[in-house]
Short mmCIF file of C-alpha atoms in Angstrom, two decimals:
data_model
loop_
_atom_site.label_atom_id
_atom_site.label_comp_id
_atom_site.label_asym_id
_atom_site.label_seq_id
_atom_site.Cartn_x
_atom_site.Cartn_y
_atom_site.Cartn_z
CA UNK A 1 14.11 13.83 37.30
CA UNK A 2 10.55 14.81 38.29
CA UNK A 3 11.57 18.47 37.88
CA UNK A 4 12.96 17.64 34.46
CA UNK A 5 9.70 16.01 33.42
CA UNK A 6 7.71 19.07 34.49
CA UNK A 7 9.77 21.45 32.37
CA UNK A 8 10.37 19.52 29.16
CA UNK A 9 6.90 19.07 27.60
CA UNK A 10 7.33 22.39 25.79
CA UNK A 11 10.52 21.30 24.00
CA UNK A 12 10.81 18.57 21.39
CA UNK A 13 11.16 14.96 22.51
CA UNK A 14 14.59 14.84 20.88
CA UNK A 15 15.79 17.83 22.87
CA UNK A 16 14.25 16.43 26.05
CA UNK A 17 16.23 13.26 25.57
CA UNK A 18 19.42 15.26 25.10
CA UNK A 19 18.96 17.16 28.35
CA UNK A 20 17.97 14.00 30.21
CA UNK A 21 21.17 12.38 28.95
CA UNK A 22 23.15 15.32 30.33
CA UNK A 23 21.64 14.75 33.75
CA UNK A 24 22.40 11.06 33.71
CA UNK A 25 25.90 11.50 32.29
CA UNK A 26 27.24 13.32 35.33
CA UNK A 27 29.27 16.48 35.88
CA UNK A 28 30.67 19.05 33.54
CA UNK A 29 34.06 18.48 31.95
CA UNK A 30 36.45 21.41 32.00
CA UNK A 31 37.25 22.70 28.53
CA UNK A 32 41.05 22.75 27.90
CA UNK A 33 42.65 25.96 26.62
CA UNK A 34 43.73 24.57 23.28
CA UNK A 35 42.31 24.29 19.80
CA UNK A 36 39.62 26.50 18.22
CA UNK A 37 37.13 28.32 20.39
CA UNK A 38 33.80 26.50 19.91
CA UNK A 39 30.73 28.73 20.09
CA UNK A 40 27.11 27.58 20.19
CA UNK A 41 24.74 30.34 19.01
CA UNK A 42 21.20 29.54 20.06
CA UNK A 43 18.78 29.36 17.15
CA UNK A 44 15.07 29.81 17.78
CA UNK A 45 12.92 26.87 16.60
CA UNK A 46 11.58 28.92 13.69
CA UNK A 47 15.16 29.65 12.52
CA UNK A 48 16.09 25.98 12.09
CA UNK A 49 12.85 23.98 11.97
CA UNK A 50 14.27 20.95 10.18
CA UNK A 51 17.74 20.66 11.68
CA UNK A 52 19.48 21.22 14.97
CA UNK A 53 22.52 22.76 13.30
CA UNK A 54 21.65 25.63 10.96
CA UNK A 55 23.70 25.88 7.71
CA UNK A 56 24.95 29.32 8.69
CA UNK A 57 27.36 30.02 5.87
CA UNK A 58 24.80 29.23 3.18
CA UNK A 59 22.25 31.81 4.29
CA UNK A 60 21.47 34.53 1.70
CA UNK A 61 24.06 37.27 2.01
CA UNK A 62 22.21 39.89 0.01
CA UNK A 63 19.32 40.04 2.46
CA UNK A 64 19.35 41.12 6.08
CA UNK A 65 19.50 38.03 8.34
CA UNK A 66 17.15 37.79 11.30
CA UNK A 67 18.23 34.64 13.12
CA UNK A 68 20.70 35.11 15.95
CA UNK A 69 23.33 32.65 14.57
CA UNK A 70 23.21 34.33 11.16
CA UNK A 71 23.59 37.79 12.68
CA UNK A 72 26.56 36.59 14.76
CA UNK A 73 28.22 35.09 11.69
CA UNK A 74 27.63 38.26 9.71
CA UNK A 75 29.18 40.37 12.48
CA UNK A 76 32.21 38.05 12.54
CA UNK A 77 32.90 38.08 8.80
CA UNK A 78 31.79 41.57 7.75
CA UNK A 79 32.13 45.05 9.20
CA UNK A 80 30.16 48.22 9.15
CA UNK A 81 31.66 51.62 9.73
CA UNK A 82 31.87 50.83 13.44
CA UNK A 83 31.51 47.73 15.63
CA UNK A 84 30.69 46.73 19.19
CA UNK A 85 33.57 45.75 21.46
CA UNK A 86 33.37 43.23 24.31
CA UNK A 87 31.75 45.80 26.62
CA UNK A 88 29.08 46.78 24.10
CA UNK A 89 30.80 50.08 23.34
CA UNK A 90 31.66 51.48 19.92
CA UNK A 91 35.03 50.65 18.36
CA UNK A 92 36.40 51.19 14.83
CA UNK A 93 35.20 48.99 11.99
CA UNK A 94 35.88 50.13 8.45
CA UNK A 95 36.19 53.65 9.86
CA UNK A 96 39.27 54.40 11.95
CA UNK A 97 37.77 57.61 13.35
CA UNK A 98 34.67 59.77 13.03
CA UNK A 99 33.25 63.18 13.82
CA UNK A 100 29.65 64.06 14.70
CA UNK A 101 28.69 67.57 13.56
CA UNK A 102 25.68 69.88 13.91
CA UNK A 103 24.34 68.11 16.98
CA UNK A 104 24.00 64.84 15.09
CA UNK A 105 23.02 66.30 11.73
CA UNK A 106 26.15 64.98 10.01
CA UNK A 107 28.52 62.04 10.56
CA UNK A 108 31.94 62.12 8.90
CA UNK A 109 33.93 58.87 8.81
CA UNK A 110 37.57 58.46 7.85
CA UNK A 111 38.14 54.96 6.49
CA UNK A 112 41.09 52.82 7.55
CA UNK A 113 43.13 50.53 5.34
CA UNK A 114 40.98 47.43 4.91
CA UNK A 115 40.66 44.57 2.42
CA UNK A 116 37.92 42.29 1.13
CA UNK A 117 38.25 38.51 1.35
CA UNK A 118 39.85 38.35 -2.13
CA UNK A 119 42.55 40.86 -1.15
CA UNK A 120 41.09 43.88 -2.94
CA UNK A 121 41.32 47.21 -1.11
CA UNK A 122 38.12 48.63 0.38
CA UNK A 123 37.37 52.03 -1.21
CA UNK A 124 35.16 54.92 -0.18
CA UNK A 125 33.10 54.56 -3.36
CA UNK A 126 32.39 50.91 -2.52
CA UNK A 127 31.48 51.75 1.05
CA UNK A 128 28.98 54.42 -0.04
CA UNK A 129 27.41 52.18 -2.68
CA UNK A 130 27.14 49.17 -0.37
CA UNK A 131 25.85 51.25 2.53
CA UNK A 132 23.09 52.68 0.32
CA UNK A 133 22.20 49.13 -0.71
CA UNK A 134 22.19 48.02 2.91
CA UNK A 135 19.86 50.87 3.86
CA UNK A 136 17.46 49.77 1.15
CA UNK A 137 17.61 46.12 2.25
CA UNK A 138 16.50 46.73 5.85
CA UNK A 139 12.91 47.41 4.76
CA UNK A 140 11.56 44.56 6.90
CA UNK A 141 14.10 44.96 9.70
CA UNK A 142 13.10 46.33 13.12
CA UNK A 143 15.85 48.93 12.56
CA UNK A 144 14.14 50.52 9.55
CA UNK A 145 11.92 53.02 11.45
CA UNK A 146 14.99 54.41 13.22
CA UNK A 147 17.03 55.07 10.07
CA UNK A 148 14.51 57.31 8.31
CA UNK A 149 16.34 60.50 9.28
CA UNK A 150 19.31 59.55 7.03
CA UNK A 151 19.10 61.82 3.99
CA UNK A 152 22.17 61.03 1.87
CA UNK A 153 25.53 59.24 1.94
CA UNK A 154 28.35 60.80 -0.07
CA UNK A 155 32.05 60.38 -0.83
CA UNK A 156 34.07 63.39 0.31
CA UNK A 157 37.62 62.13 -0.44
CA UNK A 158 39.08 58.69 -1.30
CA UNK A 159 39.29 58.02 2.46
CA UNK A 160 36.35 60.03 3.84
CA UNK A 161 32.58 59.63 3.57
CA UNK A 162 29.73 61.65 5.08
CA UNK A 163 26.27 60.61 6.21
CA UNK A 164 23.88 63.56 6.24
CA UNK A 165 20.63 63.54 8.16
CA UNK A 166 17.39 65.42 7.56
CA UNK A 167 16.87 65.63 11.33
CA UNK A 168 19.60 65.53 13.99
CA UNK A 169 20.32 62.19 15.62
CA UNK A 170 23.37 62.30 17.93
CA UNK A 171 22.89 58.67 19.01
CA UNK A 172 23.11 56.70 15.76
CA UNK A 173 26.57 55.14 16.15
CA UNK A 174 25.14 52.11 17.96
CA UNK A 175 22.75 51.59 15.04
CA UNK A 176 25.67 51.71 12.60
CA UNK A 177 27.32 48.95 14.68
CA UNK A 178 24.43 46.51 14.22
CA UNK A 179 25.10 43.42 12.03
CA UNK A 180 22.30 44.56 9.71
CA UNK A 181 24.49 47.47 8.60
CA UNK A 182 27.65 45.50 7.90
CA UNK A 183 28.93 45.80 4.34
CA UNK A 184 29.25 42.82 2.01
CA UNK A 185 30.59 42.85 -1.52
CA UNK A 186 28.66 40.46 -3.80
CA UNK A 187 30.07 37.72 -6.06
CA UNK A 188 31.51 36.17 -4.00
CA UNK A 189 29.44 37.47 -1.10
CA UNK A 190 31.94 38.09 1.67
CA UNK A 191 32.89 40.93 3.97
CA UNK A 192 36.14 42.45 5.20
CA UNK A 193 36.62 40.46 8.40
CA UNK A 194 37.59 40.36 11.24
CA UNK A 195 37.27 36.64 10.35
CA UNK A 196 37.24 34.66 7.12
CA UNK A 197 35.24 31.48 6.57
CA UNK A 198 37.46 28.55 5.67
CA UNK A 199 36.23 26.52 2.68
CA UNK A 200 34.40 23.26 3.24
CA UNK A 201 32.77 24.12 6.59
CA UNK A 202 29.31 25.29 5.61
CA UNK A 203 27.14 23.74 8.33
CA UNK A 204 29.42 24.69 11.24
CA UNK A 205 31.86 27.20 9.76
CA UNK A 206 35.41 27.41 11.01
CA UNK A 207 36.45 31.06 11.18
CA UNK A 208 40.05 32.25 10.95
CA UNK A 209 41.33 35.76 11.68
CA UNK A 210 41.66 37.88 8.55
CA UNK A 211 44.91 39.69 7.84
CA UNK A 212 44.70 43.21 9.29
CA UNK A 213 47.26 45.71 7.99
CA UNK A 214 46.43 48.02 10.89
CA UNK A 215 47.93 45.72 13.51
CA UNK A 216 51.31 46.72 14.91
CA UNK A 217 53.17 43.57 13.83
CA UNK A 218 51.79 42.28 10.50
CA UNK A 219 54.38 39.49 10.40
CA UNK A 220 52.85 37.98 13.53
CA UNK A 221 49.67 37.29 11.56
CA UNK A 222 51.33 34.95 9.08
CA UNK A 223 51.13 31.92 11.38
CA UNK A 224 47.72 31.53 13.03
CA UNK A 225 47.58 29.57 16.25
CA UNK A 226 44.72 27.04 16.53
CA UNK A 227 43.36 28.94 19.53
CA UNK A 228 42.73 31.97 17.31
CA UNK A 229 40.17 30.08 15.20
CA UNK A 230 36.48 29.98 16.08
CA UNK A 231 34.04 27.18 15.27
CA UNK A 232 30.50 28.59 15.12
CA UNK A 233 27.51 26.27 15.57
CA UNK A 234 23.90 27.33 15.26
CA UNK A 235 21.70 24.99 17.30
CA UNK A 236 18.86 24.68 19.75
CA UNK A 237 19.30 25.74 23.37
CA UNK A 238 19.00 22.14 24.59
CA UNK A 239 21.80 20.90 22.33
CA UNK A 240 23.93 23.95 23.16
CA UNK A 241 23.60 23.44 26.92
CA UNK A 242 24.34 19.74 26.57
CA UNK A 243 27.41 20.42 24.40
CA UNK A 244 28.79 22.88 26.95
CA UNK A 245 28.08 20.59 29.91
CA UNK A 246 30.13 17.83 28.26
CA UNK A 247 33.10 20.14 27.72
CA UNK A 248 32.71 20.26 23.93
CA UNK A 249 32.19 24.01 23.60
CA UNK A 250 33.51 27.20 25.16
CA UNK A 251 30.54 29.53 24.82
CA UNK A 252 26.77 29.32 24.61
CA UNK A 253 25.43 32.70 23.53
CA UNK A 254 22.02 34.12 22.70
CA UNK A 255 20.17 32.58 25.66
CA UNK A 256 16.72 33.97 26.50
CA UNK A 257 14.14 33.49 29.21
CA UNK A 258 12.47 30.72 27.19
CA UNK A 259 15.37 28.33 27.77
CA UNK A 260 16.85 29.54 31.04
CA UNK A 261 15.32 26.63 33.05
CA UNK A 262 17.47 24.22 31.02
CA UNK A 263 20.60 25.66 32.64
CA UNK A 264 19.47 24.43 36.05
CA UNK A 265 19.16 20.86 34.79
CA UNK A 266 22.85 20.23 34.14
CA UNK A 267 25.96 20.32 36.29
CA UNK A 268 27.98 23.43 35.39
CA UNK A 269 30.97 25.22 36.92
CA UNK A 270 29.84 27.84 39.42
CA UNK A 271 30.94 30.78 37.25
CA UNK A 272 29.79 29.41 33.88
CA UNK A 273 26.31 30.96 33.72
CA UNK A 274 26.47 34.71 33.06
CA UNK A 275 23.68 37.27 32.77
CA UNK A 276 23.76 40.44 30.70
CA UNK A 277 22.37 43.72 32.08
CA UNK A 278 20.36 43.94 28.88
CA UNK A 279 18.60 47.20 28.06
CA UNK A 280 15.28 46.77 26.29
CA UNK A 281 11.66 45.73 26.60
CA UNK A 282 10.04 42.65 28.10
CA UNK A 283 6.29 42.84 28.42
CA UNK A 284 2.90 42.27 26.84
CA UNK A 285 1.67 44.40 23.97
CA UNK A 286 -2.07 44.67 23.42
CA UNK A 287 -2.35 43.15 19.94
CA UNK A 288 -6.16 43.19 19.61
CA UNK A 289 -7.75 46.16 21.40
CA UNK A 290 -11.23 44.67 21.10
CA UNK A 291 -13.96 43.72 23.54
CA UNK A 292 -12.79 44.19 27.12
CA UNK A 293 -9.42 45.47 25.85
CA UNK A 294 -10.99 48.23 23.72
CA UNK A 295 -11.15 50.49 26.79
CA UNK A 296 -7.79 52.00 27.86
CA UNK A 297 -8.91 51.85 31.50
CA UNK A 298 -9.44 48.10 31.18
CA UNK A 299 -6.03 47.67 29.61
CA UNK A 300 -4.46 49.55 32.49
CA UNK A 301 -6.43 47.37 34.94
CA UNK A 302 -4.85 44.33 33.35
CA UNK A 303 -1.42 45.79 34.00
CA UNK A 304 -2.08 46.65 37.63
CA UNK A 305 -3.36 43.15 38.39
CA UNK A 306 -0.09 41.41 37.53
CA UNK A 307 2.24 40.45 40.36
CA UNK A 308 5.48 41.20 38.52
CA UNK A 309 7.79 39.89 41.21
CA UNK A 310 5.99 36.55 41.20
CA UNK A 311 6.05 36.38 37.41
CA UNK A 312 9.77 37.08 37.04
CA UNK A 313 10.70 35.04 40.12
CA UNK A 314 8.99 32.00 38.64
CA UNK A 315 11.51 32.02 35.79
CA UNK A 316 14.56 33.34 37.65
CA UNK A 317 14.64 34.47 41.29
CA UNK A 318 16.15 37.93 41.38
CA UNK A 319 15.03 38.88 37.86
CA UNK A 320 14.10 42.50 38.52
CA UNK A 321 10.57 43.50 37.46
CA UNK A 322 9.64 46.76 35.70
CA UNK A 323 6.40 48.74 35.79
CA UNK A 324 7.16 51.41 33.15
CA UNK A 325 8.19 51.45 29.50
CA UNK A 326 11.26 53.68 29.76
CA UNK A 327 14.09 52.54 32.05
CA UNK A 328 15.21 56.19 32.42
CA UNK A 329 14.69 59.50 30.64
CA UNK A 330 17.30 58.82 27.91
CA UNK A 331 16.56 61.46 25.23
CA UNK A 332 13.11 62.28 26.57
CA UNK A 333 12.50 65.73 27.96
CA UNK A 334 10.90 64.35 31.13
CA UNK A 335 11.35 61.47 33.59
CA UNK A 336 9.66 58.17 32.62
CA UNK A 337 5.91 57.95 33.11
CA UNK A 338 5.05 56.04 36.29
CA UNK A 339 1.67 54.24 36.44
CA UNK A 340 -0.81 55.88 38.78
CA UNK A 341 -1.27 52.60 40.68
CA UNK A 342 2.43 52.21 41.53
CA UNK A 343 2.00 53.36 45.15
CA UNK A 344 -0.91 50.97 45.86
CA UNK A 345 -0.50 47.55 47.38
CA UNK A 346 -1.05 44.51 45.18
CA UNK A 347 -4.30 43.77 47.03
CA UNK A 348 -5.57 47.31 46.39
CA UNK A 349 -4.59 47.13 42.73
CA UNK A 350 -6.34 43.84 42.24
CA UNK A 351 -9.47 45.01 44.01
CA UNK A 352 -9.76 47.94 41.58
CA UNK A 353 -9.07 45.73 38.57
CA UNK A 354 -11.59 43.12 39.76
CA UNK A 355 -14.29 45.77 39.85
CA UNK A 356 -13.74 46.57 36.18
CA UNK A 357 -13.90 42.88 35.27
CA UNK A 358 -17.12 42.40 37.21
CA UNK A 359 -18.63 45.44 35.54
CA UNK A 360 -18.10 43.76 32.16
CA UNK A 361 -20.79 41.20 33.19
CA UNK A 362 -19.59 38.40 30.92
CA UNK A 363 -16.72 35.90 31.06
CA UNK A 364 -13.37 37.20 29.85
CA UNK A 365 -10.77 34.92 28.30
CA UNK A 366 -7.71 36.33 26.62
CA UNK A 367 -4.96 34.71 24.57
CA UNK A 368 -1.24 35.41 24.76
CA UNK A 369 1.26 34.56 22.02
CA UNK A 370 4.47 33.05 23.40
CA UNK A 371 7.47 31.31 21.88
CA UNK A 372 8.20 27.68 22.71
CA UNK A 373 10.36 26.75 25.68
CA UNK A 374 10.10 25.82 29.35
CA UNK A 375 10.64 29.43 30.43
CA UNK A 376 7.62 30.48 28.41
CA UNK A 377 5.61 27.71 30.07
CA UNK A 378 6.54 29.09 33.49
CA UNK A 379 5.79 32.65 32.36
CA UNK A 380 2.34 31.70 31.09
CA UNK A 381 1.51 29.88 34.31
CA UNK A 382 2.51 32.88 36.44
CA UNK A 383 0.62 35.36 34.24
CA UNK A 384 -2.47 33.15 34.23
CA UNK A 385 -2.33 32.93 38.03
CA UNK A 386 -2.18 36.73 38.34
CA UNK A 387 -5.09 37.35 35.96
CA UNK A 388 -7.18 34.59 37.54
CA UNK A 389 -7.15 36.69 40.72
CA UNK A 390 -9.34 39.28 38.97
CA UNK A 391 -11.51 36.80 37.06
CA UNK A 392 -9.74 36.67 33.66
CA UNK A 393 -8.67 33.45 31.97
CA UNK A 394 -5.47 33.38 29.92
CA UNK A 395 -4.83 30.91 27.10
CA UNK A 396 -1.44 30.36 25.47
CA UNK A 397 -1.04 30.25 21.68
CA UNK A 398 1.98 29.96 19.40
CA UNK A 399 4.22 32.97 18.89
CA UNK A 400 2.99 33.54 15.32
CA UNK A 401 -0.71 32.88 16.02
CA UNK A 402 -3.37 35.61 16.30
CA UNK A 403 -3.69 36.68 19.93
CA UNK A 404 -5.01 39.38 22.24
CA UNK A 405 -1.62 39.84 23.90
CA UNK A 406 1.81 39.42 22.36
CA UNK A 407 5.09 39.18 24.24
CA UNK A 408 7.72 41.76 23.29
CA UNK A 409 11.20 40.54 24.24
CA UNK A 410 13.75 42.81 22.57
CA UNK A 411 17.15 44.31 23.38
CA UNK A 412 17.40 48.01 22.52
CA UNK A 413 19.77 48.52 19.57
CA UNK A 414 20.58 52.03 20.79
CA UNK A 415 19.74 54.36 23.66
CA UNK A 416 16.70 56.31 22.50
CA UNK A 417 13.41 56.60 24.35
CA UNK A 418 11.65 56.61 20.97
CA UNK A 419 12.83 53.05 20.31
CA UNK A 420 11.18 51.87 23.54
CA UNK A 421 7.92 53.68 22.83
CA UNK A 422 7.70 52.74 19.14
CA UNK A 423 8.53 49.09 19.85
CA UNK A 424 5.89 48.94 22.58
CA UNK A 425 3.26 50.46 20.28
CA UNK A 426 2.02 47.30 18.51
CA UNK A 427 -1.66 48.28 18.31
CA UNK A 428 -1.76 51.41 20.43
CA UNK A 429 -4.36 54.12 19.91
CA UNK A 430 -4.33 56.91 17.36
CA UNK A 431 -3.28 59.53 19.92
CA UNK A 432 -0.18 57.56 20.91
CA UNK A 433 0.73 56.90 17.27
CA UNK A 434 0.42 60.57 16.38
CA UNK A 435 2.61 61.53 19.35
CA UNK A 436 5.27 59.05 18.24
CA UNK A 437 5.20 60.38 14.69
CA UNK A 438 5.57 63.94 15.98
CA UNK A 439 8.65 62.83 17.93
CA UNK A 440 10.13 61.20 14.82
CA UNK A 441 9.66 64.32 12.68
CA UNK A 442 10.78 66.89 15.28
CA UNK A 443 13.28 69.23 13.53
CA UNK A 444 15.41 70.06 16.59
CA UNK A 445 16.73 68.06 19.53
CA UNK A 446 14.88 70.25 22.03
CA UNK A 447 11.57 69.75 20.27
CA UNK A 448 12.29 66.05 19.84
CA UNK A 449 12.86 65.65 23.59
CA UNK A 450 9.57 67.38 24.31
CA UNK A 451 7.68 65.30 21.76
CA UNK A 452 9.14 62.07 23.14
CA UNK A 453 7.98 63.05 26.63
CA UNK A 454 4.49 63.67 25.24
CA UNK A 455 4.56 60.30 23.49
CA UNK A 456 5.54 58.60 26.74
CA UNK A 457 2.55 60.21 28.47
CA UNK A 458 0.27 59.21 25.60
CA UNK A 459 1.48 55.61 25.71
CA UNK A 460 0.96 55.46 29.47
CA UNK A 461 -2.60 56.76 29.13
CA UNK A 462 -3.29 54.38 26.25
CA UNK A 463 -2.32 51.29 28.25
CA UNK A 464 -1.28 49.47 25.10
CA UNK A 465 1.80 47.90 26.68
CA UNK A 466 2.19 46.04 29.96
CA UNK A 467 5.82 46.24 31.17
CA UNK A 468 7.02 43.22 33.14
CA UNK A 469 10.84 43.34 33.28
CA UNK A 470 13.92 44.03 31.18
CA UNK A 471 15.06 41.31 28.77
CA UNK A 472 16.72 38.24 30.28
CA UNK A 473 19.84 37.32 28.28
CA UNK A 474 22.30 34.66 29.38
CA UNK A 475 25.45 32.89 28.25
CA UNK A 476 27.53 29.93 29.37
CA UNK A 477 31.20 30.93 29.37
CA UNK A 478 34.27 28.71 29.76
CA UNK A 479 37.22 29.96 31.79
CA UNK A 480 39.45 30.25 28.73
CA UNK A 481 37.26 33.12 27.45
CA UNK A 482 38.46 35.63 30.01
CA UNK A 483 37.77 38.63 27.75
CA UNK A 484 34.00 37.95 27.70
CA UNK A 485 32.11 40.83 29.34
CA UNK A 486 28.44 41.32 30.21
CA UNK A 487 26.95 44.38 28.53
CA UNK A 488 23.72 46.25 27.91
CA UNK A 489 23.55 45.17 24.24
CA UNK A 490 23.86 41.46 25.19
CA UNK A 491 26.17 41.18 22.19
CA UNK A 492 29.47 39.29 22.34
CA UNK A 493 31.64 39.61 19.19
CA UNK A 494 33.57 36.47 18.33
CA UNK A 495 36.81 38.46 17.99
CA UNK A 496 36.55 39.73 21.58
CA UNK A 497 36.34 36.51 23.58
CA UNK A 498 39.99 35.86 24.41
CA UNK A 499 42.50 38.45 25.70
CA UNK A 500 44.80 37.71 22.76
CA UNK A 501 42.00 37.92 20.19
CA UNK A 502 42.10 40.14 17.13
#
């Protein structure tokens, strides 16, 4: 209980009481393999500030949702041209097959037989019109900068559409699979499945498989077994962990480092907690390159002073640290940039960084913006301990407050080095920004690879991002969900949880 008290000040008193109750209530009850699959999707505090259970089905359908529960619901009830399967790979959505031409300069999709919620047939004209509308609606989405190469979307035949690009992008299919690019027909605002929302369940919608004419035995879909339904609940991590520990849910999904310590506070089956090998960024972006941080050399000194193994190990022992922006070359024309201090010992790195701090000749205190949660409390403590070794104080502020440093914790939507570099460039210097823009506008794949490599070098020299690790994403999975698979996208479609799912 003393450990519980040390971790819970950063969560609400109501949530603290819930987790404390779980500890006192005893062991985890095994979830029987009957009835609907119950899924808790973790909502960040800012997504549901006034309620533990977000009214998922009443969110605006004409705008692009940002909360994790809303994105999961959208993916379950609407489809884009393609989707993610259980392994995070591309599978058919509204398109049954596709062809990539001209090295990624053109994508041709052949549509399958599909129907809207009211039974009307999905047509190519509708798909083109809705996809254009979707492209326009992602203005404020993190995906927007990576869709600018799309030039036009046209109907070729009643079953075939083409997406033409101004610059070749052979890696866009994973972007097309994102929930933000699912297609929804307005009035009433619903998609084409794979689930339908049953009426009267707005706060915690009950989802039922939609009729799919492409399945081998359509008659088998007439009678839906209770186990085929999914109950989706958007709630805080504390409530989700408690619900699972009491055997009242089958899946907790969307877990991040902020709430990972809560998992250790309840009694769970040995195989319940699962980690995704998530690809993406986890590190500190320089948000205000002023004062001490105005000098790129000082920014790099900050990076070399951090004991990454200690920082990640404080949250989760075995969480592998990272010291570079790119995990591998991807579509860059060169291997990832490695910091010049990587071969030095931690003591040598800190000695060099301490000299730069002492040369500043005035006290240095920096602020870091972090989300709420016990994991963030542990992260701040470990970062502050590292920077204190070189004479820098580190204060924590709210995630949306002005700060010198801002945590970037994002899963890569697709496998492009430019996504990593552009996402890391929050307030990077003019040279790095120009290099990134040159990579975006490169007319050929060969030139693009070269420009991305140059942007990686520019970002490394700029020191505007401090890599720490790759994103930590976790789930709690009941035994009945044997089709659940860890994957690099950390995305688990609701129709791919059971082996007999749609």
